[in-house]
Coordinates of C-alpha atoms in Angstrom, one line a residue:
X1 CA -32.0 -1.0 13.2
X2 CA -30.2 -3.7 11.5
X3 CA -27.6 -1.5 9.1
X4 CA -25.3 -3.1 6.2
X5 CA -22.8 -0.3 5.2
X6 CA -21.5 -0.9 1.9
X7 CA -18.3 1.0 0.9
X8 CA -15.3 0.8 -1.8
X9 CA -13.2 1.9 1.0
X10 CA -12.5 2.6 4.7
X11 CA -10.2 4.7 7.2
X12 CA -7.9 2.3 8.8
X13 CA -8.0 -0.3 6.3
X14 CA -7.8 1.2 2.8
X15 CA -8.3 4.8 1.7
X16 CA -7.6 7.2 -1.1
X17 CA -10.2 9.8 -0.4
X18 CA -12.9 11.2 2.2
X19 CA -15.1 8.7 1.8
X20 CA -13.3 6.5 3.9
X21 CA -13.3 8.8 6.6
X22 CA -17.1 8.9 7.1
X23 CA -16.8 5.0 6.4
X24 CA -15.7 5.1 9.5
X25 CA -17.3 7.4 11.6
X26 CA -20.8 7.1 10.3
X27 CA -21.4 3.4 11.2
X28 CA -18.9 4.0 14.8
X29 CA -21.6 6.7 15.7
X30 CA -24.1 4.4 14.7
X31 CA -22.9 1.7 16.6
X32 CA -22.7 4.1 19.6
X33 CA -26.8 4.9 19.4
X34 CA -27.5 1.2 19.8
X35 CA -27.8 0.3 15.8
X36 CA -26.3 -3.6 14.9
X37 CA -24.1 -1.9 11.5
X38 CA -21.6 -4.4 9.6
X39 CA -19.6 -2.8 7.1
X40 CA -18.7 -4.6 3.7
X41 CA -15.8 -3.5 2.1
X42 CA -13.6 -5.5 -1.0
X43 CA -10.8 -7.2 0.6
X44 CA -7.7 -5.5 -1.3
X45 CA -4.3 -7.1 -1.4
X46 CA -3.3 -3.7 0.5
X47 CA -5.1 -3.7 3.3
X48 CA -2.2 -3.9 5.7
X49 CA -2.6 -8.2 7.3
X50 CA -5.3 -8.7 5.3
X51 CA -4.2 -12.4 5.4
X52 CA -4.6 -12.3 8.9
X53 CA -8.4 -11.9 9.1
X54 CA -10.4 -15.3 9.7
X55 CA -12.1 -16.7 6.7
X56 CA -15.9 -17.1 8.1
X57 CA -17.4 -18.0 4.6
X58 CA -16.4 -19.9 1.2
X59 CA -19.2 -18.9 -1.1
X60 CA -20.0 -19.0 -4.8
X61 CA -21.6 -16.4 -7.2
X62 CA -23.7 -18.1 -9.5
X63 CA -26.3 -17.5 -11.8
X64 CA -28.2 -20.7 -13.6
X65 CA -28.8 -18.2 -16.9
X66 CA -25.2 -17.9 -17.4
X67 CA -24.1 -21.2 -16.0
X68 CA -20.8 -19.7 -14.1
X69 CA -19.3 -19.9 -10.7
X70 CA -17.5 -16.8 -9.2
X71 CA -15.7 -18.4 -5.8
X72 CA -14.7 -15.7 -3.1
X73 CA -14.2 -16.1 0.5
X74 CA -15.4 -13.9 3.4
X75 CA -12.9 -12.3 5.8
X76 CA -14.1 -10.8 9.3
X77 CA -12.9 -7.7 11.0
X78 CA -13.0 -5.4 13.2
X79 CA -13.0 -1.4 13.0
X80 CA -11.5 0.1 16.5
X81 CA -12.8 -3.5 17.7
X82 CA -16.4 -2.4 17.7
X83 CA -18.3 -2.4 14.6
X84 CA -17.8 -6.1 12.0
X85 CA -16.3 -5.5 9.0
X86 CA -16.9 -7.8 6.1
X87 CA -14.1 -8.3 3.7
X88 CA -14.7 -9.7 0.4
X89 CA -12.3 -11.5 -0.9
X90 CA -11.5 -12.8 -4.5
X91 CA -7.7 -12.6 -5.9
X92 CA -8.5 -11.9 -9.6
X93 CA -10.8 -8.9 -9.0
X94 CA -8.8 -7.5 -5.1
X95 CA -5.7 -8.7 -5.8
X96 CA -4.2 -5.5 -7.3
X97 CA -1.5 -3.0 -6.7
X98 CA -3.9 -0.3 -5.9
X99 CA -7.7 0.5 -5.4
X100 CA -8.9 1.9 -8.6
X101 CA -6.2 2.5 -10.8
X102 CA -2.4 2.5 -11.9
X103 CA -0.6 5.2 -13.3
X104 CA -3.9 7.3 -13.5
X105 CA -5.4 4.8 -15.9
X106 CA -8.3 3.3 -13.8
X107 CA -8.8 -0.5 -14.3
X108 CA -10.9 -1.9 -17.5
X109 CA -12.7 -3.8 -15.5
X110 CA -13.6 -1.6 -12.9
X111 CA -17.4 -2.2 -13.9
X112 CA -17.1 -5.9 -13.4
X113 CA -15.3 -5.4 -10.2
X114 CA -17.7 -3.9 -8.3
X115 CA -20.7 -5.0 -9.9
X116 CA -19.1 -8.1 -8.5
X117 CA -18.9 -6.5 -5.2
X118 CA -22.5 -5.7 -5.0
X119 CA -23.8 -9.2 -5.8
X120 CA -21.3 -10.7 -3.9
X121 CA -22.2 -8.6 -1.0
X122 CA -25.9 -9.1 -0.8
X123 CA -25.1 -13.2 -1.5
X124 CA -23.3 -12.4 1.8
X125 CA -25.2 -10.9 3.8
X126 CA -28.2 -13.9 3.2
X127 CA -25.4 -16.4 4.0
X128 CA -24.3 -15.0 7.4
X129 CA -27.9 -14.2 8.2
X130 CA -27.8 -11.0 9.0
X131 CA -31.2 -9.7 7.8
X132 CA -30.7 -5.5 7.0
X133 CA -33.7 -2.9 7.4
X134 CA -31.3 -1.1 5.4
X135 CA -28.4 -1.1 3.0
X136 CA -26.5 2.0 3.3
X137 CA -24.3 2.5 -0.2
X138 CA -22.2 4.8 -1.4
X139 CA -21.2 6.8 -4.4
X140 CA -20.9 4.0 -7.7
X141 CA -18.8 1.5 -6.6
X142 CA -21.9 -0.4 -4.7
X143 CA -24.7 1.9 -6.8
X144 CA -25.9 -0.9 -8.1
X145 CA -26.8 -2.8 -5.5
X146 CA -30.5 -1.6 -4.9
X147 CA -30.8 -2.4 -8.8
X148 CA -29.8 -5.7 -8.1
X149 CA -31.9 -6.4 -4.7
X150 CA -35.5 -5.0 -7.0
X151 CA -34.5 -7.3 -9.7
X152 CA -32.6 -10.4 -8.3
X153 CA -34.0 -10.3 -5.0
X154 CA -37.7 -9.5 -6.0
X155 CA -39.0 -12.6 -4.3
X156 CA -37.1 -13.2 -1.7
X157 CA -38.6 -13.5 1.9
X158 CA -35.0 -13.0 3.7
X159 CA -34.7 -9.0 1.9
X160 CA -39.2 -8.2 2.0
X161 CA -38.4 -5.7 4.3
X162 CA -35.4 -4.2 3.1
X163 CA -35.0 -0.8 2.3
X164 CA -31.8 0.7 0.6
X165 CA -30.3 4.3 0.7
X166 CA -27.5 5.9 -1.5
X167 CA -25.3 8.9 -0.1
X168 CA -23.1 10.6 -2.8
X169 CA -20.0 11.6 -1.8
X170 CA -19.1 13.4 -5.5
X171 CA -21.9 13.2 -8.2
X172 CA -19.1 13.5 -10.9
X173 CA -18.0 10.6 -10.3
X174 CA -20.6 7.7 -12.0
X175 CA -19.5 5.2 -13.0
X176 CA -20.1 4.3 -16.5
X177 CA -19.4 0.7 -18.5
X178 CA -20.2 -1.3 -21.5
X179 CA -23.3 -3.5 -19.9
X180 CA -20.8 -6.4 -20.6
X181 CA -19.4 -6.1 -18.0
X182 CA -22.0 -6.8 -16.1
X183 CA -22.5 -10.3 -17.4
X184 CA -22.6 -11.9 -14.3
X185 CA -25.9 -9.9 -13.8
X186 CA -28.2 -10.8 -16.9
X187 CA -31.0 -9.9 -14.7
X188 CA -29.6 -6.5 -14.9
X189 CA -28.4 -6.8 -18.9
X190 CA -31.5 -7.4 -20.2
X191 CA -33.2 -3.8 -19.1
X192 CA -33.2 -0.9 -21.1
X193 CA -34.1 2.1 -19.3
X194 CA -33.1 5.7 -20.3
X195 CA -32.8 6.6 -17.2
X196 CA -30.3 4.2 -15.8
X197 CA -28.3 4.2 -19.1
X198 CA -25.3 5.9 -20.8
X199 CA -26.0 5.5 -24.8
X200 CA -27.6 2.3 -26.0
X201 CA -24.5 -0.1 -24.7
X202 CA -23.6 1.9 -21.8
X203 CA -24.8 1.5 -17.8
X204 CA -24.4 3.9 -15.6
X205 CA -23.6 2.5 -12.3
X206 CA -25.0 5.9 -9.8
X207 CA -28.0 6.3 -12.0
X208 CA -29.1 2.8 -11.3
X209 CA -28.3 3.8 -7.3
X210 CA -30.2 7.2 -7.6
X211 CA -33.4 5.1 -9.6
X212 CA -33.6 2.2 -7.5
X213 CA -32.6 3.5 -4.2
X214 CA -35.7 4.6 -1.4
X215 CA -33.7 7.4 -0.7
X216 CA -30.9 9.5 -1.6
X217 CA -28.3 11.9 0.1
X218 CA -25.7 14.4 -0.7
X219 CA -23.3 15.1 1.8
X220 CA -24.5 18.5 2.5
X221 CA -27.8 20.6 1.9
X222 CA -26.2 22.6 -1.1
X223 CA -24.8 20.3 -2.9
X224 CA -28.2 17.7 -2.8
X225 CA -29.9 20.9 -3.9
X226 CA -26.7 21.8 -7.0
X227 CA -27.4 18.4 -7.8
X228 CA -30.6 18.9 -9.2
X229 CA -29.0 21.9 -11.4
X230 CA -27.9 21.8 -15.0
X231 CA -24.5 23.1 -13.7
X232 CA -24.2 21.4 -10.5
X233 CA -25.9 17.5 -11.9
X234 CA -22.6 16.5 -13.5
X235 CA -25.6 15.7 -16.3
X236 CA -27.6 14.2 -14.1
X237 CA -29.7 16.7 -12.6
X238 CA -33.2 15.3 -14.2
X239 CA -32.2 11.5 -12.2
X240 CA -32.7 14.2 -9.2
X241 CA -35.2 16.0 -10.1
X242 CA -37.2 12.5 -10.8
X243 CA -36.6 12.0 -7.0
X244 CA -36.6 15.2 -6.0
X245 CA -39.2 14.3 -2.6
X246 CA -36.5 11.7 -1.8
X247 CA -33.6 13.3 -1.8
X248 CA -31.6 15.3 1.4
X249 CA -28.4 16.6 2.2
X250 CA -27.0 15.8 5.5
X251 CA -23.7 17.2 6.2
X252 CA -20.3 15.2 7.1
X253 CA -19.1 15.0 10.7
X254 CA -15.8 15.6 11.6
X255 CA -13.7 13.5 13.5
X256 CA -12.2 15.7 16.4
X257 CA -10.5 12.8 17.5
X258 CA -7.8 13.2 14.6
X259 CA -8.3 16.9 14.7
X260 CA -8.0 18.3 17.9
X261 CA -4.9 21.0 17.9
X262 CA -4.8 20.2 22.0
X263 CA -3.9 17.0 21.4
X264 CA -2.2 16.6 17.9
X265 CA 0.6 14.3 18.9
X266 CA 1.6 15.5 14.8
X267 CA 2.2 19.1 15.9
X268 CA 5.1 20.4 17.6
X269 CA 3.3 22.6 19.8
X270 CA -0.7 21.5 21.3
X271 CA -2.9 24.7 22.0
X272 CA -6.5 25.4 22.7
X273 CA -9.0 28.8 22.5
X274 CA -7.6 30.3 25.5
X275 CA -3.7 29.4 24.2
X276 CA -4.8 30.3 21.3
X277 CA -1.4 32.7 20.7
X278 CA 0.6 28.8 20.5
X279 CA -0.6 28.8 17.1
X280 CA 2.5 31.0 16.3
X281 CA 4.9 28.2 17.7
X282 CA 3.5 26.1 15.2
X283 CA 4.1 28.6 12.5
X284 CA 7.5 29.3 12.9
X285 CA 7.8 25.6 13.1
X286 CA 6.5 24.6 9.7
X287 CA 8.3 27.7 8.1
X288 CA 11.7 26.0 9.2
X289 CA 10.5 22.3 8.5
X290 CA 9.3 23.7 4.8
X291 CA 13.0 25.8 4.7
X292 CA 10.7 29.6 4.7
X293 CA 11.7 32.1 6.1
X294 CA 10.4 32.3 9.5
X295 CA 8.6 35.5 10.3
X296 CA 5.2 37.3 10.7
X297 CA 3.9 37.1 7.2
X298 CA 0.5 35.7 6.2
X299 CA 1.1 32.2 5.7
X300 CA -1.4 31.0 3.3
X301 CA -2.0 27.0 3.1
X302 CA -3.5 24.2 1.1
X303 CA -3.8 20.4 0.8
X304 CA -5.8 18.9 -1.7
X305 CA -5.6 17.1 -4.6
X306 CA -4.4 18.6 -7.8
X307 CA -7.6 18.0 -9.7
X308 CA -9.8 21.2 -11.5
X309 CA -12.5 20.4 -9.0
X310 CA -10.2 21.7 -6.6
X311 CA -9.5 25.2 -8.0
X312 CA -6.4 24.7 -8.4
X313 CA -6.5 26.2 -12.1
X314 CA -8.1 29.5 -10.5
X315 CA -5.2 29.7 -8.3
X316 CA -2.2 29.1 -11.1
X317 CA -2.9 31.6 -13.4
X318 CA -2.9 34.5 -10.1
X319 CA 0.6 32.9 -8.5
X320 CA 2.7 35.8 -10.0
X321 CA 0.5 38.7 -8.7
X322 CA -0.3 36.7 -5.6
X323 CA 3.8 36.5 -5.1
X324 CA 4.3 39.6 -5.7
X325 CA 3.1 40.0 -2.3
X326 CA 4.4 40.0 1.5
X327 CA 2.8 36.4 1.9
X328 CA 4.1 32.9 1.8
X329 CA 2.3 30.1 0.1
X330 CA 2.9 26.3 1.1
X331 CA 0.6 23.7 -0.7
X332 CA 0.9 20.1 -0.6
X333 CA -1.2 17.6 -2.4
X334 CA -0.6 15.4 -5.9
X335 CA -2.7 14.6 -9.3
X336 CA -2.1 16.0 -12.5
X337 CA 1.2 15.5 -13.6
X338 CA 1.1 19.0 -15.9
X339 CA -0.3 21.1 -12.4
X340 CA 2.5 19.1 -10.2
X341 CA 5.4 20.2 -13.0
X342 CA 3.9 24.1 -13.2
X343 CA 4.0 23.8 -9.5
X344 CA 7.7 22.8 -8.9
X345 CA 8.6 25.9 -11.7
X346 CA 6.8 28.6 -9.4
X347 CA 8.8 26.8 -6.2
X348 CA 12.1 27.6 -7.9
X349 CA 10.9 30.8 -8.9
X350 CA 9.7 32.3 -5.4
X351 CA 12.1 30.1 -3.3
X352 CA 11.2 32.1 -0.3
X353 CA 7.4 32.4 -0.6
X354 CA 6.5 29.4 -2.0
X355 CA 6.9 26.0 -0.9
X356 CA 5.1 22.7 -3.1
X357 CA 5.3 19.3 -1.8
X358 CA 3.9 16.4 -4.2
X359 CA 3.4 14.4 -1.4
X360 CA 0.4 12.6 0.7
X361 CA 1.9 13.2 4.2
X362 CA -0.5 13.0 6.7
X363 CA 2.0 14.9 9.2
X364 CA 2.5 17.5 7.3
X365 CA -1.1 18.2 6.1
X366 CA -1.6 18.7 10.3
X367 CA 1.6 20.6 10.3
X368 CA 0.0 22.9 7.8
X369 CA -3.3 23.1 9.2
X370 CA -2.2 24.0 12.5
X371 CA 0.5 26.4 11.1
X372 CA -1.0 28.3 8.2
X373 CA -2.7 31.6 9.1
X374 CA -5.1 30.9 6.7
X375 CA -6.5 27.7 4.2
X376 CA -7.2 28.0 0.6
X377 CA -10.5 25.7 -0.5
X378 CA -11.4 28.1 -3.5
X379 CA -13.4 24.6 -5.2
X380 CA -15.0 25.0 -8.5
X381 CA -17.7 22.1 -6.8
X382 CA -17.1 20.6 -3.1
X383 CA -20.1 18.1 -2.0
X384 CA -19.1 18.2 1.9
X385 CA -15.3 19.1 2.5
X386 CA -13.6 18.2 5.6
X387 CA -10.2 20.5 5.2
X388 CA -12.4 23.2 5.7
X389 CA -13.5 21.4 9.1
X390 CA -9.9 21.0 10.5
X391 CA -9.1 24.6 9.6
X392 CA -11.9 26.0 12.0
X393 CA -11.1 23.5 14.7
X394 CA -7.1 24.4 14.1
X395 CA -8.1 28.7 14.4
X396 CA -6.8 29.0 10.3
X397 CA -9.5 31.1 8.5
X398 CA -10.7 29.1 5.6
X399 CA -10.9 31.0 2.4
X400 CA -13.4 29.2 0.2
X401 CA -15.9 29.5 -2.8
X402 CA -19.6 29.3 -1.9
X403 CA -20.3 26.3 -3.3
X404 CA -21.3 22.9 -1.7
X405 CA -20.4 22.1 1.7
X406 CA -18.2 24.7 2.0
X407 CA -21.1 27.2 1.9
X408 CA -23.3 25.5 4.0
X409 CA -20.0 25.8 7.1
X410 CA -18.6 28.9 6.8
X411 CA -20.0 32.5 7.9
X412 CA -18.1 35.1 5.6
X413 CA -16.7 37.7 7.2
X414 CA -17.9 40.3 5.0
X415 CA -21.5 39.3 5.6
X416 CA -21.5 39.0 9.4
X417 CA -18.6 40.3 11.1
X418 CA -19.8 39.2 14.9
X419 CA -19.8 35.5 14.1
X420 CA -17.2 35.4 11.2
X421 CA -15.6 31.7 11.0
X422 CA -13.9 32.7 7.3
X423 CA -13.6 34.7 4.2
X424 CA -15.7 33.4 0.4
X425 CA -16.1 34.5 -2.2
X426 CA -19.0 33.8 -5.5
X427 CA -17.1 33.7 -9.0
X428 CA -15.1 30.7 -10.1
X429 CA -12.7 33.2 -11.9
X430 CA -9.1 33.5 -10.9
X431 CA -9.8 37.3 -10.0
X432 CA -12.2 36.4 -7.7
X433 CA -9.6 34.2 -5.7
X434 CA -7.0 37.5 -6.2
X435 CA -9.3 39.9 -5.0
X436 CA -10.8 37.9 -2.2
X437 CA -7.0 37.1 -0.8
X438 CA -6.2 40.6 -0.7
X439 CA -8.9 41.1 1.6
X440 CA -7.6 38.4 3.5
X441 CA -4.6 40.2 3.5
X442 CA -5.7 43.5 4.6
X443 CA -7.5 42.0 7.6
X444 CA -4.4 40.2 8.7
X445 CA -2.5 43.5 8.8
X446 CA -4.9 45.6 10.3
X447 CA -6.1 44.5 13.5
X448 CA -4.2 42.0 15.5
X449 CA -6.5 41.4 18.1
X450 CA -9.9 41.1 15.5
X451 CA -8.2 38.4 13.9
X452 CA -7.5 36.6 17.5
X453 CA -11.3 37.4 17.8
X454 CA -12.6 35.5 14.3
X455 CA -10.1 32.7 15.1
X456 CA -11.8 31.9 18.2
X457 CA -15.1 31.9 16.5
X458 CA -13.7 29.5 14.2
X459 CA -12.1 27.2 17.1
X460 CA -15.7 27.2 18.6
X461 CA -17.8 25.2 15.8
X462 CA -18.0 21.7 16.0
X463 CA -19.8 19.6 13.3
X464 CA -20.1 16.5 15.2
X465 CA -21.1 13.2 13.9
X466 CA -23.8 12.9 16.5
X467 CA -25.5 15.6 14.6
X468 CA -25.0 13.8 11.1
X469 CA -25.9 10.6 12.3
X470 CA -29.0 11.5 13.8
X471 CA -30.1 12.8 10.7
X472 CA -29.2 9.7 9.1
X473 CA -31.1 8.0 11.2
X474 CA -34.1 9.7 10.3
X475 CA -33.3 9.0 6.6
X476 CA -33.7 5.5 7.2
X477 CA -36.7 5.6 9.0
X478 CA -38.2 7.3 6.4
X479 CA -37.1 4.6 4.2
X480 CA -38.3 1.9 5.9
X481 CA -42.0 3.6 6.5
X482 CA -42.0 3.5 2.7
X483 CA -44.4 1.2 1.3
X484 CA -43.4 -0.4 -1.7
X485 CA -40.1 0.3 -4.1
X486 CA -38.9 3.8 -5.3
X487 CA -39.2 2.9 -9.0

């Protein structure tokens, strides 16, 4: 199949989140089962040699009902010199000192930006001639594009056989402007639709993906199906429900070739399942590198950002009690400038047990995986998760909230022993989290050799991309057997 993978962002180039990794793998995989996939991607000032890529196209964005003239040039790439990347490139809306936002405040125009993006991209892809069965998009940023291919594109003979699909990566998320921003779009201005909109002057950007798009994915089967929940829709759960016989949930890969504790070239100390008892080296290593005390202690772990989805408020108000403990705590991650400054108090209160770095460090997020005894993922909503991936793969027992992904990949230990990967618990309520660590806790004191046992269960799953990608694969085929448009 001819594939045209839309992102806002991709490992290697430009990333702030997950997203970028699948970016990445998803279309490499592809590529691998014989699929032609070109990636499209904004071309951000920050993209390291960005100048460096060729210009292959000098185009203009114009529309003869708003007599206007966008220019923007096309750059070509290549990601791990397989798979074409298309950059698009135009100063006043790339041109920026970061992605998004600045100082937490996302860009005003963010709407314009990417609805830019969208039009500019399927403009593109007629241009270079490179005719897609499908157009793979992602979360908002490039929602709109299937809105814009029904309605712009209605008659064209280069897209008759194009079918589109939208994965999102985090429903809460939406992407939601004044419809004038959108200007450059009046084919899109001038319809009001209550399901695509956001008040009477409001768009909003994933509804017109989930509308407009043949199918739909979330990035693991619980999540599509909290999706369709009043809870779990971020407000959306009747744009769903609408689609409900189009929509799956395929579950992220994970890259082992950035996770792999036997060949980490970021830890101090490589071991596999049968040198399994190496994982101590590594402990005692990041206790000294995070100035702990090193010793035999659970060492509990955590890298995220500091955001509510993350649980991070179930974990604050329980740091005292949990302290009060014979455990050590090291979490890394940045966001909320009031959980960051609560953070750095609790450091200076339990010097020796707990250790915050505001920092994205990718070394040291490997550090901890590899070192921690255990990893704390206690989300109030996760649509895939990946941390909890590279714990398994690194022996460190996830402790997790069944919600989302992390449902669908960990076996609890308290539900089936024999083929225990992890520890989760149900409530998101800060005694929950207590209670649920001090089982943890008791486990890790009371038999040495049954926690050797549930670490190498752990260090035996593997959720390769092959597996996701095949079931991508069948996604689009059901998309293209589709006669007609979703709406």
């Amino acid at each position: 199949m001819n594939v045209l993978y839309l992102t806002s962002e991709l490992c290697d180039f430009v990333k702030t989140g997950g997203l970028a990794d699948v970016a990445k793998a998803l279309p490499l995989e592809l590529h691998k089962r014989n699929h032609d996939v070109r990636i499209m991607m904004p071309c951000y000032s920050k993209i390291p040699k960005v100048n460096d890529y060729p210009v292959i196209a000098d185009l203009n964005l114009t529309n003869p009902q708003n007599n206007f003239s966008i220019e923007f040039k096309v750059r070509e790439a290549k990601l791990m010199k397989t798979v074409t990347v298309w950059l698009i490139d135009n100063e006043h809306y790339f041109n920026r000192n970061s992605i998004y936002a600045e100082n937490n405040e996302s860009y005003y125009d963010n709407g314009e930006r990417f609805a830019f993006f969208s039009a500019a991209a399927l403009l593109t892809t007629e241009y270079l001639k490179f005719c897609p069965q499908i157009i793979h998009c992602n979360d908002w940023h490039t929602a709109l594009t299937p809105m814009i291919l029904a309605l712009k594109y209605q008659n064209s003979s280069f897209f008759a056989h194009t079918k589109t699909v939208i994965t999102v990566h985090n429903g809460s998320f939406q992407g939601i402007f004044d419809k004038s921003q959108l200007w450059m779009l009046p084919e899109l201005t001038q319809v009001y639709n209550e399901s695509i909109t956001h008040g009477y002057n409001n768009i909003n950007f994933l509804k017109c993906g989930i509308y407009y798009a043949n199918k739909i994915n979330a990035v693991s089967p619980s999540y599509a199906e909290e999706l369709t929940t009043f809870l779990g829709g971020h407000g959306m759960a009747q744009n769903y429900l609408d689609r409900i016989d189009d929509l799956c949930g395929i579950i992220n890969g994970c890259d082992y070739s950035d996770w792999d504790p036997s060949i980490d070239p970021n830890i101090p100390f490589n071991f596999n399942i049968k040198t399994i008892l190496d994982k101590n080296l590594c402990k005692f290593f990041l206790q000294e590198y995070t100035h702990l005390p090193v010793c035999n202690k659970p060492l509990f772990g955590m890298v995220c950002r500091l955001t509510d989805q993350k649980g991070i408020n179930l974990l604050i108000p329980i740091l005292d009690e949990l302290l009060n403990h014979q455990i050590q705590l090291i979490i890394v991650g940045t966001g909320a400038k009031d959980l960051e400054k609560t953070l750095e108090e609790y450091t200076q209160k339990y010097k020796n047990k707990f250790v915050f770095k505001s920092v994205y460090d990718n070394k040291l997020a490997h550090l901890v995986e590899a070192g921690a005894d255990f990893f704390l993922m206690p989300s109030i909503f996760e649509p895939c998760g990946l941390n909890q991936m590279y714990s398994l793969a690194y022996g460190t027992l996830p402790i997790v909230r069944a919600v989302g992904g992390l449902k669908d990949t960990i076996i609890c230990y308290d539900d089936n022993p024999s083929e225990a990967t992890g520890f989760i618990f149900n409530k998101a309520e800060p005694e929950a989290l207590l209670n649920c660590i001090r089982r943890v806790m008791i486990f890790y004191l009371q038999d040495h050799f049954e926690l050797m046992r549930v670490r190498r269960n752990a260090m035996r799953v593997r959720y390769d991309w092959a597996t996701s990608a095949s079931e991508y694969e069948e996604m689009y085929q059901g998309a293209i057997s589709m006669n007609g448009s979703s709406y």
